[in-house]
Coordinates of N, CA, C and O in Angstrom, one line a residue:
M1 N -16.3 1.1 18.7 CA -14.7 1.2 18.8 C -14.2 2.4 18.2 O -13.2 2.5 18.2
S2 N -15.0 3.1 17.9 CA -14.8 4.3 17.0 C -14.1 5.3 17.8 O -12.7 6.2 17.3
E3 N -13.9 5.1 19.0 CA -13.0 6.1 19.9 C -11.5 5.6 20.1 O -10.5 6.4 20.8
H4 N -11.2 4.6 19.4 CA -9.8 4.1 19.5 C -9.0 4.6 18.6 O -9.5 5.1 17.5
D5 N -7.8 4.8 18.5 CA -6.7 5.0 17.5 C -6.3 4.2 16.8 O -5.6 3.4 16.8
W6 N -7.0 4.2 15.6 CA -6.9 3.2 14.4 C -6.0 3.5 13.5 O -5.8 4.7 13.0
Q7 N -5.4 2.5 13.2 CA -3.8 2.8 12.1 C -4.2 2.1 10.9 O -4.6 0.8 11.0
R8 N -3.9 2.8 9.8 CA -4.1 2.4 8.4 C -3.0 1.6 8.0 O -1.8 1.9 8.4
S9 N -3.2 0.6 7.2 CA -2.2 -0.1 6.3 C -1.5 0.8 5.6 O -2.1 1.8 4.9
S10 N -0.1 0.7 5.5 CA 0.6 1.4 4.4 C 0.3 1.2 2.9 O 0.6 1.9 2.1
F11 N -0.5 0.0 2.8 CA -0.8 -0.3 1.5 C -2.1 0.5 1.2 O -3.0 0.2 0.3
C12 N -2.7 1.2 1.7 CA -3.7 1.9 1.8 C -3.9 2.9 0.5 O -3.0 3.7 0.7
G13 N -4.8 2.9 -0.2 CA -4.5 3.8 -1.4 C -5.5 4.9 -1.4 O -6.8 4.8 -1.2
G14 N -5.0 6.1 -1.8 CA -5.4 7.1 -2.0 C -6.6 7.7 -0.8 O -7.2 8.7 -0.8
G15 N -6.3 7.2 0.5 CA -6.9 7.6 1.9 C -8.4 7.4 1.6 O -8.9 8.0 2.7
G16 N -8.7 6.6 0.9 CA -10.4 6.4 0.9 C -10.8 5.2 1.8 O -10.2 5.0 2.8
N17 N -11.9 4.8 1.6 CA -12.3 3.6 2.3 C -12.0 2.3 2.0 O -12.9 1.3 1.6
N18 N -10.9 2.0 1.4 CA -10.1 0.6 1.0 C -9.1 0.2 1.6 O -8.2 -0.1 1.1
C19 N -9.2 0.3 3.2 CA -8.0 0.1 3.8 C -8.4 -0.7 5.2 O -9.7 -1.0 5.3
V20 N -7.4 -1.6 5.3 CA -7.5 -2.4 6.6 C -6.9 -1.7 7.7 O -5.7 -0.8 7.3
E21 N -7.8 -1.5 8.8 CA -7.1 -0.7 9.9 C -6.8 -1.6 11.1 O -7.3 -2.6 11.3
V22 N -6.2 -1.0 12.3 CA -5.8 -2.0 13.3 C -5.8 -1.0 14.5 O -5.5 0.1 14.6
T23 N -6.0 -1.5 15.9 CA -5.9 -0.8 16.9 C -5.8 -1.5 18.0 O -6.2 -3.3 17.9
A24 N -5.0 -1.2 19.2 CA -4.9 -2.0 20.5 C -6.2 -2.0 21.2 O -7.0 -0.9 21.2
L25 N -6.6 -2.9 21.8 CA -7.7 -3.1 22.8 C -7.4 -2.4 23.9 O -6.3 -2.2 24.7
A26 N -8.5 -1.6 24.3 CA -8.3 -0.8 25.7 C -7.8 -1.6 26.8 O -7.1 -0.9 27.5
D27 N -8.2 -2.6 26.9 CA -7.8 -3.3 27.9 C -6.4 -4.4 28.1 O -6.0 -5.1 29.0
G28 N -5.8 -4.0 26.9 CA -4.6 -4.5 26.6 C -4.4 -6.1 26.2 O -3.2 -6.2 26.2
S29 N -5.6 -6.6 26.0 CA -5.6 -8.1 25.9 C -5.4 -8.5 24.3 O -5.0 -9.6 24.2
G30 N -5.4 -7.5 23.3 CA -5.1 -7.8 22.2 C -5.0 -6.7 21.1 O -5.0 -5.5 21.5
V31 N -5.7 -6.8 20.0 CA -5.8 -6.2 18.9 C -7.0 -6.4 18.0 O -7.7 -7.4 18.0
A32 N -7.3 -5.3 17.3 CA -8.7 -5.2 16.8 C -8.4 -4.9 15.2 O -7.4 -3.8 15.0
L33 N -8.7 -5.5 14.1 CA -8.8 -5.3 12.7 C -10.2 -5.2 12.1 O -11.4 -5.6 12.4
R34 N -10.1 -4.0 11.0 CA -11.4 -3.6 10.7 C -11.1 -3.3 8.9 O -10.1 -2.9 8.8
E35 N -12.0 -3.4 8.3 CA -12.4 -2.8 7.1 C -12.9 -1.4 7.3 O -13.7 -1.3 7.6
S36 N -12.2 -0.4 6.5 CA -12.3 1.0 6.5 C -14.0 1.2 6.0 O -14.4 2.0 6.4
E37 N -14.3 0.3 5.2 CA -15.7 0.6 4.8 C -16.9 0.0 5.8 O -17.8 0.4 5.5
C38 N -16.5 -0.7 6.6 CA -17.3 -1.3 7.5 C -16.8 -0.9 9.1 O -16.4 -1.8 9.8
P39 N -16.7 0.3 9.3 CA -16.1 0.6 10.8 C -16.6 0.0 12.1 O -16.0 0.2 12.9
D40 N -17.7 -0.2 11.6 CA -18.6 -1.1 13.1 C -18.3 -2.2 13.2 O -18.7 -2.8 14.4
T41 N -17.8 -3.0 12.6 CA -17.6 -4.3 12.2 C -16.2 -4.8 12.5 O -15.1 -4.2 11.5
F42 N -15.6 -5.6 13.3 CA -14.4 -5.5 13.7 C -14.0 -7.1 14.1 O -15.0 -7.8 14.4
L43 N -12.7 -7.5 14.0 CA -11.9 -8.9 14.5 C -11.0 -8.8 15.7 O -10.2 -7.7 15.1
A44 N -11.6 -9.2 16.8 CA -10.4 -8.9 17.8 C -10.0 -10.2 18.1 O -10.4 -11.2 17.9
T45 N -8.5 -10.0 18.1 CA -7.5 -11.4 18.6 C -6.6 -11.1 19.5 O -6.2 -9.6 19.7
N46 N -5.8 -11.8 19.6 CA -4.7 -11.3 20.6 C -3.2 -11.2 19.8 O -3.2 -11.6 18.5
K47 N -2.4 -10.4 20.1 CA -1.4 -10.3 19.4 C -0.5 -11.3 18.8 O 0.3 -11.3 18.0
H48 N -0.3 -12.4 19.6 CA 0.5 -13.7 19.1 C -0.3 -14.2 18.0 O 0.3 -14.8 16.8
A49 N -1.6 -14.3 18.1 CA -2.4 -15.0 16.8 C -2.0 -13.9 15.7 O -2.0 -14.5 14.2
L50 N -2.3 -12.7 15.6 CA -1.9 -11.9 14.3 C -0.7 -11.7 13.9 O -0.3 -12.1 12.8
R51 N 0.6 -11.9 14.8 CA 1.7 -12.2 14.5 C 1.8 -13.4 13.6 O 2.5 -13.4 12.6
A52 N 1.4 -14.5 14.2 CA 1.5 -15.7 13.4 C 0.8 -15.6 12.0 O 1.5 -16.3 11.3
L53 N -0.5 -15.1 12.0 CA -1.0 -15.0 10.7 C -0.2 -13.9 9.7 O 0.2 -14.3 8.4
L54 N 0.3 -13.2 10.3 CA 1.3 -12.2 9.4 C 2.5 -13.0 8.8 O 2.6 -12.7 7.7
L55 N 3.3 -13.6 9.9 CA 4.3 -14.1 9.3 C 4.1 -15.3 8.4 O 4.8 -15.4 7.6
S56 N 2.8 -16.2 8.4 CA 2.5 -17.3 7.7 C 2.2 -16.4 6.1 O 2.4 -16.9 5.3
M57 N 1.4 -15.3 6.2 CA 1.3 -14.7 4.9 C 2.6 -14.2 4.1 O 2.6 -14.5 2.7
K58 N 3.5 -13.5 5.0 CA 4.7 -13.3 4.4 C 5.7 -14.5 3.9 O 6.2 -14.5 2.8
A59 N 5.5 -15.4 4.6 CA 5.9 -16.8 4.0 C 5.5 -17.4 2.8 O 6.2 -18.1 2.0
S60 N 4.2 -17.1 2.7 CA 3.5 -17.7 1.6 C 3.9 -16.9 0.3 O 2.8 -17.0 -0.8
H61 N 4.3 -15.7 0.7 CA 4.4 -14.6 -0.5 C 3.0 -14.1 -1.0 O 2.8 -13.7 -2.1
A62 N 2.0 -14.0 0.0 CA 0.9 -13.7 -0.2 C 1.0 -11.9 -0.5 O 1.4 -11.3 0.4
G63 N 0.7 -11.7 -1.6 CA 0.4 -10.1 -2.1 C -0.7 -9.6 -2.2 O -1.8 -10.0 -2.3
P64 N -1.1 -8.1 -2.4 CA -2.4 -7.6 -2.7 C -3.0 -8.2 -3.4 O -4.5 -8.2 -3.8
C65 N -2.7 -8.7 -4.6 CA -3.2 -9.1 -5.7 C -3.0 -10.6 -6.1 O -3.6 -11.6 -6.8
S66 N -2.5 -11.4 -4.9 CA -2.2 -13.0 -5.0 C -3.7 -13.6 -4.7 O -4.3 -13.2 -4.1
S67 N -3.9 -14.8 -5.6 CA -5.0 -15.7 -5.3 C -4.6 -16.7 -4.3 O -5.4 -17.2 -4.0
G68 N -3.3 -16.7 -3.8 CA -3.2 -17.5 -2.8 C -3.1 -19.4 -3.3 O -3.0 -20.0 -2.5
Q69 N -3.1 -19.3 -4.8 CA -3.2 -20.4 -5.3 C -1.7 -20.8 -6.0 O -1.2 -19.6 -6.5
S70 N -0.9 -21.9 -5.7 CA 0.1 -22.5 -6.6 C 0.3 -22.9 -7.8 O -0.9 -23.8 -8.2

C-alpha cells in the first residue's frame, strides 16, 4: 500500500517513525490505518467504523498518555 497518499496524525512528533497514518482505499470502500514503524502492516476498515471509534475515544477523553482506566 506504499503507493497511497498516507496522512500523518497531527500528534506525530518530530517527523520520525512514531506516527499513526491513514489513507483512503483505492476502491473507495474505506480507509486504512498503519503505524509508521511498520508501513507494510495496516488495518483496513470502513469510514463509519473509524468515525465511531474516534467519537468513542473522544467521549472517553482518551489522550496520548491515557491508560484508559478510571
